[in-house]
Every structure is written in C-alpha cells, then in structure tokens.
PDB file of C-alpha atoms in Angstrom:
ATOM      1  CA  UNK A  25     -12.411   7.848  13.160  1.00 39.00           C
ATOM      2  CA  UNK A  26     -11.660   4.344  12.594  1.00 42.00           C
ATOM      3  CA  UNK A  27     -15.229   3.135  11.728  1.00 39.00           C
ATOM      4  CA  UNK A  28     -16.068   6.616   9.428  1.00 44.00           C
ATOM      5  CA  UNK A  29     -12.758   5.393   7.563  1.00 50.00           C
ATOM      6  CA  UNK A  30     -14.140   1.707   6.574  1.00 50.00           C
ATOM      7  CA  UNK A  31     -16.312   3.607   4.399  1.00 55.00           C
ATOM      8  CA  UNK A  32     -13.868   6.207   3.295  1.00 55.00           C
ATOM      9  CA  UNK A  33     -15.204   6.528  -0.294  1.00 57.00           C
ATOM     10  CA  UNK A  34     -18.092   8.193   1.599  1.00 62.00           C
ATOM     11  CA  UNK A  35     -15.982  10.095   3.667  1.00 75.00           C
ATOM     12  CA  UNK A  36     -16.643  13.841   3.282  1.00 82.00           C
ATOM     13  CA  UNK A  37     -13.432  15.739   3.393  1.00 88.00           C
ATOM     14  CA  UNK A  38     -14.174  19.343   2.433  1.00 85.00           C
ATOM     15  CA  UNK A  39     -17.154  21.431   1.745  1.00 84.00           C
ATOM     16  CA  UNK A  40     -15.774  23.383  -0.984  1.00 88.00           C
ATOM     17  CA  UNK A  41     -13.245  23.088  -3.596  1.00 92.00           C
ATOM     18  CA  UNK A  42      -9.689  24.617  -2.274  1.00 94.00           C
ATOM     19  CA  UNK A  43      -8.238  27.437  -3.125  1.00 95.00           C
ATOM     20  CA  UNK A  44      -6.589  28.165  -6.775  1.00 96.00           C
ATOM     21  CA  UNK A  45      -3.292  29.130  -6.149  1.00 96.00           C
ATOM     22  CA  UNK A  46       0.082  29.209  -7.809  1.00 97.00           C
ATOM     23  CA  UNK A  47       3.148  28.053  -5.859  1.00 98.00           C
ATOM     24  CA  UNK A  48       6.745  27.466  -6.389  1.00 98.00           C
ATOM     25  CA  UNK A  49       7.893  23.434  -6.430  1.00 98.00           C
ATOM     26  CA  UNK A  50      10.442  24.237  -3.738  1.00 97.00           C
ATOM     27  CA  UNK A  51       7.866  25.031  -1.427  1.00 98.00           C
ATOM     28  CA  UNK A  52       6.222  21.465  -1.922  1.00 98.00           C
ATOM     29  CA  UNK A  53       6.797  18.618   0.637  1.00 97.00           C
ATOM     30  CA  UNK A  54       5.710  14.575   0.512  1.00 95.00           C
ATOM     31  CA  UNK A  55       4.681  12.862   3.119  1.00 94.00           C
ATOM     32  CA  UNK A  56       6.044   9.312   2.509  1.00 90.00           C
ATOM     33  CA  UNK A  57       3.941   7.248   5.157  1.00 90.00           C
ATOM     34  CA  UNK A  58       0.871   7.174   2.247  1.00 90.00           C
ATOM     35  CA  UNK A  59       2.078   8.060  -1.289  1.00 90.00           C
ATOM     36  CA  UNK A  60       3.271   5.997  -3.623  1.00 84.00           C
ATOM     37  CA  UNK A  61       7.183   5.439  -4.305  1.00 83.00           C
ATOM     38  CA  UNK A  62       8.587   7.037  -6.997  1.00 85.00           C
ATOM     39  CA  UNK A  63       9.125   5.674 -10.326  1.00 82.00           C
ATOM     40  CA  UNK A  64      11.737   7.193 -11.716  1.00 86.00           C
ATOM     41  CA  UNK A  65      11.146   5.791 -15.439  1.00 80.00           C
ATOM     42  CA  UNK A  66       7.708   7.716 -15.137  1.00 83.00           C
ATOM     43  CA  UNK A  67       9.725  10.928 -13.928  1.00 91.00           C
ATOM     44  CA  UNK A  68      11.720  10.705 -16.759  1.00 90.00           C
ATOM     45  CA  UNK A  69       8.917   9.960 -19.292  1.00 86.00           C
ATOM     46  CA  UNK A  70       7.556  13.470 -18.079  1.00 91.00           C
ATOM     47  CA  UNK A  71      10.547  15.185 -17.945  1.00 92.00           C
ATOM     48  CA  UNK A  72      11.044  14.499 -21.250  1.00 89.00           C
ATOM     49  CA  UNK A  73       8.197  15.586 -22.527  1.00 87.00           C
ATOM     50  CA  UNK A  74       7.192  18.718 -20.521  1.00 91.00           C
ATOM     51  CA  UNK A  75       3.696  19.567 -22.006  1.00 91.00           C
ATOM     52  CA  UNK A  76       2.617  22.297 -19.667  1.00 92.00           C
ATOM     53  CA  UNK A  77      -0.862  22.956 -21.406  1.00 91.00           C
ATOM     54  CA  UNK A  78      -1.308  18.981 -20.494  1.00 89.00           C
ATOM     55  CA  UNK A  79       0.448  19.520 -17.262  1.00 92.00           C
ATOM     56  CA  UNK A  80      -2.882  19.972 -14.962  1.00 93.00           C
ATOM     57  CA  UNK A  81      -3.474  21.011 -11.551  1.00 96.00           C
ATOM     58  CA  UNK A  82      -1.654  19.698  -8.519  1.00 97.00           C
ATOM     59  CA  UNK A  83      -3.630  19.332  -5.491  1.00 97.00           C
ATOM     60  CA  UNK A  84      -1.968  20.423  -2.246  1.00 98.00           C
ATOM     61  CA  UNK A  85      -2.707  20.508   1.149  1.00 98.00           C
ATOM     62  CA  UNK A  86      -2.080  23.288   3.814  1.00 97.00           C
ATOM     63  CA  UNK A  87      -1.222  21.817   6.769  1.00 97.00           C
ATOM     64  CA  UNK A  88      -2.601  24.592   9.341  1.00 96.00           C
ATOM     65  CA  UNK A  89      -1.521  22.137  12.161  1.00 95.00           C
ATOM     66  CA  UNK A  90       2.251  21.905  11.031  1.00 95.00           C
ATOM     67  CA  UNK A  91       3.393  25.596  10.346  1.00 96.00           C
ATOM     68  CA  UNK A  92       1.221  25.804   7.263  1.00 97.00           C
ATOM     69  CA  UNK A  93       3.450  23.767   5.101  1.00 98.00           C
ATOM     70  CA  UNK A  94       2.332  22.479   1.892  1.00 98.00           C
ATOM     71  CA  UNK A  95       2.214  18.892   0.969  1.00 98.00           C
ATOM     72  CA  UNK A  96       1.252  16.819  -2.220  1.00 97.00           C
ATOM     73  CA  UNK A  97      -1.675  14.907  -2.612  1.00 96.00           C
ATOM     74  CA  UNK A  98      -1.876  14.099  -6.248  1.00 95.00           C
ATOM     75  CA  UNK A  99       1.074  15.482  -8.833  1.00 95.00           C
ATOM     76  CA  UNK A 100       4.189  14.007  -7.048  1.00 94.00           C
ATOM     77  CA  UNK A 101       6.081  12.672 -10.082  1.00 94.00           C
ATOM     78  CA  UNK A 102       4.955  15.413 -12.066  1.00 95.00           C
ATOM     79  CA  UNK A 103       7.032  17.769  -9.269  1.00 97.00           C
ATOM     80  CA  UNK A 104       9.771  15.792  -9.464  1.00 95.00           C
ATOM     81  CA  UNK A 105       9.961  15.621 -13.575  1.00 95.00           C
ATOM     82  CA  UNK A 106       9.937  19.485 -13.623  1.00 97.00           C
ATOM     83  CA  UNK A 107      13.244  19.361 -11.111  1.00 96.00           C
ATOM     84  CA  UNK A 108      14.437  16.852 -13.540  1.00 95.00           C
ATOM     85  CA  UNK A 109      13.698  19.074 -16.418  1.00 96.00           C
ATOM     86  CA  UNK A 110      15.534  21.818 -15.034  1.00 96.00           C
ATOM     87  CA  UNK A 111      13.377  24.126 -13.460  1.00 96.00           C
ATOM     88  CA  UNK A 112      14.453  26.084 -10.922  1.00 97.00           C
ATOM     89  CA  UNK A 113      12.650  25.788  -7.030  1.00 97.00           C
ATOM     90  CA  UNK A 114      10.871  29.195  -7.675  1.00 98.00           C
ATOM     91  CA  UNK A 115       9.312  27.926 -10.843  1.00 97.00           C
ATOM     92  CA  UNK A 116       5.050  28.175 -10.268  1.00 97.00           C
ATOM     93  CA  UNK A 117       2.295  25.353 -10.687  1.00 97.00           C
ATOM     94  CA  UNK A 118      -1.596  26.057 -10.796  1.00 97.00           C
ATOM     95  CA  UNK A 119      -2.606  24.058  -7.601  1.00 97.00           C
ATOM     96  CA  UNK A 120      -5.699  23.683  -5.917  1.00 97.00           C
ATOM     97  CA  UNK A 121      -4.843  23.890  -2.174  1.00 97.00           C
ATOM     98  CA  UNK A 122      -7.429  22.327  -0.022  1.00 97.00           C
ATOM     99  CA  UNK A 123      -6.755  22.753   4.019  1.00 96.00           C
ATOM    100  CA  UNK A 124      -7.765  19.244   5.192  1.00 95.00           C
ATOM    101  CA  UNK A 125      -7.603  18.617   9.263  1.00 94.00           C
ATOM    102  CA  UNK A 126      -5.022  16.026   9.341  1.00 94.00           C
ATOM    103  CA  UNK A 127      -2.379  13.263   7.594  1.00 94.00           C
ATOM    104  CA  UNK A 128      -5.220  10.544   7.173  1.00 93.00           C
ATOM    105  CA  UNK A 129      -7.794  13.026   5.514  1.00 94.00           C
ATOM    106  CA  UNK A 130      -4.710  13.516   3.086  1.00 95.00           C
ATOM    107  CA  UNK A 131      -4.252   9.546   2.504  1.00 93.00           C
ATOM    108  CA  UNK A 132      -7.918   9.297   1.950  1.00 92.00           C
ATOM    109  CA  UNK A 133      -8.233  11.680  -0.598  1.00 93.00           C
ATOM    110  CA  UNK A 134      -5.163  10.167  -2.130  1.00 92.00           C
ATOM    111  CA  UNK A 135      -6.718   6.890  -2.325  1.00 87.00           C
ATOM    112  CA  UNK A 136     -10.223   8.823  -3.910  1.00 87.00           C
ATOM    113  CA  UNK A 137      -8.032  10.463  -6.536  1.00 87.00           C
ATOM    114  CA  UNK A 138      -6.166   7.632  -7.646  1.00 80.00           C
ATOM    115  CA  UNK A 139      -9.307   4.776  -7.613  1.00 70.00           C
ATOM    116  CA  UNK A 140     -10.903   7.068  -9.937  1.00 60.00           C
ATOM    117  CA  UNK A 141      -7.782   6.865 -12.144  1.00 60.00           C
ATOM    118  CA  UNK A 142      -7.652   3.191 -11.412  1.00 56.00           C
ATOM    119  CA  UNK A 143      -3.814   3.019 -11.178  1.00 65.00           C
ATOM    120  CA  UNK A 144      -3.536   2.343  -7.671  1.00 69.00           C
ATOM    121  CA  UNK A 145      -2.669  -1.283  -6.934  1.00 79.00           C
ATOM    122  CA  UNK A 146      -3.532  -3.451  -3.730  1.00 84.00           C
ATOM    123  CA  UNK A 147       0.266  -2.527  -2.358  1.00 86.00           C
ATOM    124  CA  UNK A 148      -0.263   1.208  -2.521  1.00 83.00           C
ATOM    125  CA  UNK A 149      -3.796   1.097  -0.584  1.00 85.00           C
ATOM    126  CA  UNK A 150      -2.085  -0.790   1.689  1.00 90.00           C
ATOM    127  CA  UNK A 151      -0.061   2.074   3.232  1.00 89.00           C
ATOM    128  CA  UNK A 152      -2.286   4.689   3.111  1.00 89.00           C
ATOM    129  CA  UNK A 153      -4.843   2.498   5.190  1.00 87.00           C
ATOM    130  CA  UNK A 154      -2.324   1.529   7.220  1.00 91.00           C
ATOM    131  CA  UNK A 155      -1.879   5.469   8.546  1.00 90.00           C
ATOM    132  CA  UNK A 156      -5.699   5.843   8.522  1.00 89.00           C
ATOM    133  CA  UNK A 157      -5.303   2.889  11.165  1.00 88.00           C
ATOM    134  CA  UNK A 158      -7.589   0.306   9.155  1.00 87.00           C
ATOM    135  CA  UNK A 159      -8.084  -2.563  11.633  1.00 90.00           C
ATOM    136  CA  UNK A 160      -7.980  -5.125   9.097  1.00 91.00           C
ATOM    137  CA  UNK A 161      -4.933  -3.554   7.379  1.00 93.00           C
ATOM    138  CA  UNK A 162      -2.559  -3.128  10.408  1.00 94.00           C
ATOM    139  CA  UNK A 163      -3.479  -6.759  11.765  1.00 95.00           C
ATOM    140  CA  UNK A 164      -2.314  -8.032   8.614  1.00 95.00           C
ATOM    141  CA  UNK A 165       1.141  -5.994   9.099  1.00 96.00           C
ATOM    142  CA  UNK A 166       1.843  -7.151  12.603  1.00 96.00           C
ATOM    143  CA  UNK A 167       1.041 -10.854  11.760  1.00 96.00           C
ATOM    144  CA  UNK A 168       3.385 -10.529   8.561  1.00 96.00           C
ATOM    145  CA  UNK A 169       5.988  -9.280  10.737  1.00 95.00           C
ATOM    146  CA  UNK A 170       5.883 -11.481  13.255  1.00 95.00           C
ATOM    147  CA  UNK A 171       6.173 -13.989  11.141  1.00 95.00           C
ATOM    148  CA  UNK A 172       9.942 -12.905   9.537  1.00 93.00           C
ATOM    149  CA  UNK A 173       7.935 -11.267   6.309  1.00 93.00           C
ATOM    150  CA  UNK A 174       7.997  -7.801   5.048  1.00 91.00           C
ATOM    151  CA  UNK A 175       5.653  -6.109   3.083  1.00 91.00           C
ATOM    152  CA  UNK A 176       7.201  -3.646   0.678  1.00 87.00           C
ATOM    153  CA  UNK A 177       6.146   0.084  -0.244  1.00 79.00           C
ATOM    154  CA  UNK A 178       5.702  -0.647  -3.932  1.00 70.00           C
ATOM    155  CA  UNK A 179       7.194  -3.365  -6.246  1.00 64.00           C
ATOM    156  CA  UNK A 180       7.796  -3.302  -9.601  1.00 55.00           C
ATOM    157  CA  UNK A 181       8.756  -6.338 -11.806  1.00 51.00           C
ATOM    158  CA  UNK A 182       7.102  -9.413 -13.582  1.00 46.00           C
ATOM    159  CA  UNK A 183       5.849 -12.803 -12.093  1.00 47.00           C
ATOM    160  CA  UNK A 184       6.222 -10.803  -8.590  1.00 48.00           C
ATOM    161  CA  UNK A 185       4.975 -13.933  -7.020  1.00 48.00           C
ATOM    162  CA  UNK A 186       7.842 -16.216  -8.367  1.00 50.00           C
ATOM    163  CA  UNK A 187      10.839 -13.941  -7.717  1.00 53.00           C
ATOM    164  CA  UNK A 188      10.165 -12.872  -4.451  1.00 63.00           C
ATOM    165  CA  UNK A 189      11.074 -14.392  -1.064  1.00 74.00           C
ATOM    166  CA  UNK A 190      10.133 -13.512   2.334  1.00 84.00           C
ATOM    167  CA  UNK A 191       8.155 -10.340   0.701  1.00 87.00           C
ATOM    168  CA  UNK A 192       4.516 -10.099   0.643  1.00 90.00           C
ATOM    169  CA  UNK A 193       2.514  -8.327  -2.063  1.00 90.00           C
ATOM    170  CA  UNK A 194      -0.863 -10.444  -2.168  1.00 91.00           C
ATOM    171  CA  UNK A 195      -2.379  -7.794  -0.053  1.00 93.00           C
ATOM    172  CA  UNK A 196      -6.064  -8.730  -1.392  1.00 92.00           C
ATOM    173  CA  UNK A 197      -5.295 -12.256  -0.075  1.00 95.00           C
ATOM    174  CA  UNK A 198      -3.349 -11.338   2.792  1.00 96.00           C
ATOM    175  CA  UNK A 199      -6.733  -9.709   4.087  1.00 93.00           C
ATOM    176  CA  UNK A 200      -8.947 -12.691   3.007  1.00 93.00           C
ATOM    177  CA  UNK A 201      -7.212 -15.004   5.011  1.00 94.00           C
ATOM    178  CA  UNK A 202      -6.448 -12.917   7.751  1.00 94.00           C
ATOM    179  CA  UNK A 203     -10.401 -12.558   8.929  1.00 92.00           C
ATOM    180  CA  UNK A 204     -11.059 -16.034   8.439  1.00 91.00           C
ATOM    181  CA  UNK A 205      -9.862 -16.583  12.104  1.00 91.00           C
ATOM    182  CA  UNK A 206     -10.676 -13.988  14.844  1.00 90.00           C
ATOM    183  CA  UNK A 207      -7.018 -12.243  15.591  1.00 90.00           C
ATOM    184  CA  UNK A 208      -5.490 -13.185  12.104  1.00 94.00           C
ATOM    185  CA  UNK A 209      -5.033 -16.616  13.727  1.00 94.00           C
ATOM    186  CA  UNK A 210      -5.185 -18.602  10.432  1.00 95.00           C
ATOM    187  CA  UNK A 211      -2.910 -16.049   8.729  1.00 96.00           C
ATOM    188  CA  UNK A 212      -0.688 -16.148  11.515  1.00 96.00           C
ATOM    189  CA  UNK A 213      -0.726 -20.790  11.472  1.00 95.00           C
ATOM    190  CA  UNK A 214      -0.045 -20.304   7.430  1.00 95.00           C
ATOM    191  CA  UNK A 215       2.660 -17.563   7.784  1.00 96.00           C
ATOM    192  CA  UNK A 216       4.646 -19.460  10.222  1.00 95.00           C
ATOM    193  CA  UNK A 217       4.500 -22.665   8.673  1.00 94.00           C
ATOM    194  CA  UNK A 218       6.109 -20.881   5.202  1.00 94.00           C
ATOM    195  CA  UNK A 219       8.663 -19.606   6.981  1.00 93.00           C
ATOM    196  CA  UNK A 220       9.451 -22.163   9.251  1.00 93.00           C
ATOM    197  CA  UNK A 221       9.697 -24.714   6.187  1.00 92.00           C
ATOM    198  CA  UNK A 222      10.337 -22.396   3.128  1.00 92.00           C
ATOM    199  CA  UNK A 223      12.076 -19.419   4.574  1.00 88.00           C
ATOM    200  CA  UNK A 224      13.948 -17.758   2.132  1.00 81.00           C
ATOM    201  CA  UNK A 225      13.033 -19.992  -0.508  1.00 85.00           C
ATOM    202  CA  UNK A 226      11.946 -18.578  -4.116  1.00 83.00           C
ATOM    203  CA  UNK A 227       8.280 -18.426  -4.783  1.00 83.00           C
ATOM    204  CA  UNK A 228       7.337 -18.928  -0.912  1.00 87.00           C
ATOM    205  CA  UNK A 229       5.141 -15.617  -0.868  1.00 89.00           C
ATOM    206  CA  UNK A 230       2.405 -16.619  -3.634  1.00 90.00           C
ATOM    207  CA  UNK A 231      -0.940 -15.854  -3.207  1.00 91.00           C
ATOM    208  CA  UNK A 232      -1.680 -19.193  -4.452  1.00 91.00           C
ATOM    209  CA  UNK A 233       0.202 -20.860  -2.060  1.00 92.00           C
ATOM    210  CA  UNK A 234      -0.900 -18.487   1.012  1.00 94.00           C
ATOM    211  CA  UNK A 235      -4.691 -19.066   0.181  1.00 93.00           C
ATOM    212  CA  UNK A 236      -4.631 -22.831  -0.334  1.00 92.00           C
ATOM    213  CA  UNK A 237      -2.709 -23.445   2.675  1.00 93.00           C
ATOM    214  CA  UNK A 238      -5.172 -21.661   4.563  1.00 93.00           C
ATOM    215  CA  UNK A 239      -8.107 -22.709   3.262  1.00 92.00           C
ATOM    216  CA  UNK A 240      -6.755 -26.650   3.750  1.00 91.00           C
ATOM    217  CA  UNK A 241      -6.139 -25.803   6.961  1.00 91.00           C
ATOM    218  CA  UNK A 242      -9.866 -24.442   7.405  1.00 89.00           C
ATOM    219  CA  UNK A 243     -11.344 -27.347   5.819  1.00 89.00           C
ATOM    220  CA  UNK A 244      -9.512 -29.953   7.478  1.00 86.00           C
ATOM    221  CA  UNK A 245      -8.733 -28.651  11.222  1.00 82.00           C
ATOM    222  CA  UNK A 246     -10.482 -30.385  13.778  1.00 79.00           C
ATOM    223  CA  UNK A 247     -11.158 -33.402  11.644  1.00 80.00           C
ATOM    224  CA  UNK A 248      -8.980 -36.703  11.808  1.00 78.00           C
ATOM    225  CA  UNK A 249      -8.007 -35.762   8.171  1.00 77.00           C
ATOM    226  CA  UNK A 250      -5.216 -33.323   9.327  1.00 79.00           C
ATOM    227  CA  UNK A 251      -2.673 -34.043  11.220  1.00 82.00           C
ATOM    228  CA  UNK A 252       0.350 -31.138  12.311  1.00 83.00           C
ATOM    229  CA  UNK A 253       3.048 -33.704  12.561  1.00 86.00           C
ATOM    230  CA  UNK A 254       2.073 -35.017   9.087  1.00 84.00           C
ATOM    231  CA  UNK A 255       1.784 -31.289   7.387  1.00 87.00           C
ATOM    232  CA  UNK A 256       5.185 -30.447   8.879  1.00 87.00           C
ATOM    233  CA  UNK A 257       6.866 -33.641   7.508  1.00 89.00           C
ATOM    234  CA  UNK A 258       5.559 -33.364   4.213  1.00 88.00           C
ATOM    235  CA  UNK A 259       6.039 -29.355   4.347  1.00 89.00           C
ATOM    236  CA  UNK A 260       9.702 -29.976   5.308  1.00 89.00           C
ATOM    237  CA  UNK A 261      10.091 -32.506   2.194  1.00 89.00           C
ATOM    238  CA  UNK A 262       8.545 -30.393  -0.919  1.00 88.00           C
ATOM    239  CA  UNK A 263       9.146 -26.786  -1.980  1.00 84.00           C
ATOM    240  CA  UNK A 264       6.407 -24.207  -2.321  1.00 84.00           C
ATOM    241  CA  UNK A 265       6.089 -24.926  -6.433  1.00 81.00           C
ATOM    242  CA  UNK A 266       5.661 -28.518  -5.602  1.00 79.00           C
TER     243      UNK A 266
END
C-alpha cells in the first residue's frame, strides 16, 4: 500500500462515480486524523450567505467496514455553516456517496480534491499522508518529536515563521532535510541543536534557519572547517535571527 501511495495522484480509487443521494447533515461524521481544521471565520462567511443554488455537491463516503456510517470527504465547513445557519439535523444535501475500502483511500481523495482547488497548504498534506503511512512523512514526525517540537494540525496567522516557537510548519523543508541523511539523521543533528540552544525562543522554527543549518552542516562535516564544540559555543551565544 505504502509504495502505490507515493504516487497517489495515480492512485485509482473507484471505477465509477458514487451514488447521487440526498442525506440529512445529522447523519454526517468527520474523521479528524486527515481533514483540515475548521475555520470558523470561513463557517461564518457561508453561513451568512447561504446560496444553496451555489451550494454544490458534498462528497461522502460509506464506510461498509464501520456500520455503514457516512463520513465527509470534501464539504466539511459547508456542513457546519448550514448548522450555523440554523438548519435543523434532518435538513437534506445532494451528495455523491462513493463506498471507498478504507480511511487512507478517503485521505487520498481528499488530498486529489483539494490540489485541484489548490487551497491545500504543505501543513494539511501533512496529516493526511501521515494516516496513508508516507515513509518520508512519518519519519519527519518522529524526529520532530523527539526532538521537543510539535507539528500543528493547521495554523493560521502572519509571519508564521517569526511568531512561533517550538512549532514546526516548514513541512516542504522539514522533508528536504530530512532525506539528506539516511534515518532523518541530519534533521535529527539540526533539530536538536535548536532546541538544545534556542528552545523556546521566538523565531527558532524558520525554514530559513532549519535549511541553512543543515545544509552547513552537510557542507562542512567531516572537514577540519567544522568543529561541534565551536558550533555549540557560538550557537549558545547568538539567537536564531542573528
């Protein structure tokens, strides 16, 4: 499964379209290990301007393994906007209900749907390929928390890289450096040197920082040009900006 997923835009899910059905929003579940978070200024922007010839077509899946229950795929805020609008849990969408065989063929098709749209950052691939068991992906989680870091569901806010501390959103970086050592070695070296200098300490998480540590490190290990003792004393004398 693992080695079909690397090339999951390829991935054939279904044969055939789904089924067009119409079911009530109280009978629709989330599965939070892959979608996004919710935004709740978006849920509000669509609450508050309920179009329903604009509304569109949720797609569902049947879960035939799990007591047939129905979960969201693509239309999650829009759900939650009609609760927010009032609607009642009986109240019907136009769905397309698809019966794929498990959670990860769900993720996958979440990540299809919401390329095309191109509104799906770095962060929110990152969980759905960390369900689909990405190899790449869940090295980069176990280094980061070995390391004292956390990577977050979803983050919203400007110059991300500047406000944050001890939280990781480079995830395009995060990946880069993490196979340029077998076993996300260099990853791991940069990682603990951050925290073990720079732990909670504002703007220690930049991709910037992360990717020219490493790739110092990678041009200078081995060579009589780097020295640990030396990068640790002048590591423990700077801050990341510096």
């Amino acid at each position: 499964m693992t080695t079909t997923i690397k090339k999951q835009n390829d991935y054939i899910l279904s044969g055939d379209f789904g089924n067009i059905r119409w079911l009530s929003i109280g009978d629709l579940k989330v599965d939070e290990s892959y979608q996004r978070l919710i935004t709740p200024a978006h849920v509000k922007d669509i609450s508050e301007n309920i179009d329903l010839a604009a509304f569109g077509v949720l797609i569902i899946n049947r879960r035939t393994w799990d007591n047939n229950d129905l979960y969201v795929v693509d239309g999650m805020h829009r759900v939650k906007a009609l609760f927010k609008a009032g609607k009642t849990p009986e109240f019907a969408v136009p769905c397309i209900v698809l019966e794929l065989k498990s959670a990860i063929e769900e993720s996958i098709l979440f990540i299809k749907l919401n390329v095309k749209k191109r509104n799906l950052s770095a962060l929110e691939r990152f969980w759905p390929r960390i369900l689909q068991k990405v190899p790449v992906s869940t090295g980069v989680l176990k280094v980061t928390q070995e390391a004292g870091f956390e990577i977050p569901k979803q983050y919203q806010g400007r110059n991300v890289s500047d406000t944050l501390t001890n939280r990781l959103v480079c995830i395009e970086t995060l990946e880069k450096v993490y196979i340029m050592k077998d076993n996300g070695d260099m990853l791991r070296e940069v990682l603990f040197l951050i925290y073990k200098h720079w732990s909670n300490v504002k703007g220690n998480t930049t991709a910037n920082l992360i990717n020219g540590l490493a790739h110092f490190i990678h041009t200078y290990e081995n060579t009589k040009f780097l020295s640990e003792d030396h990068l640790n004393k002048v590591m423990s004398e700077i801050d990341p900006k510096a």
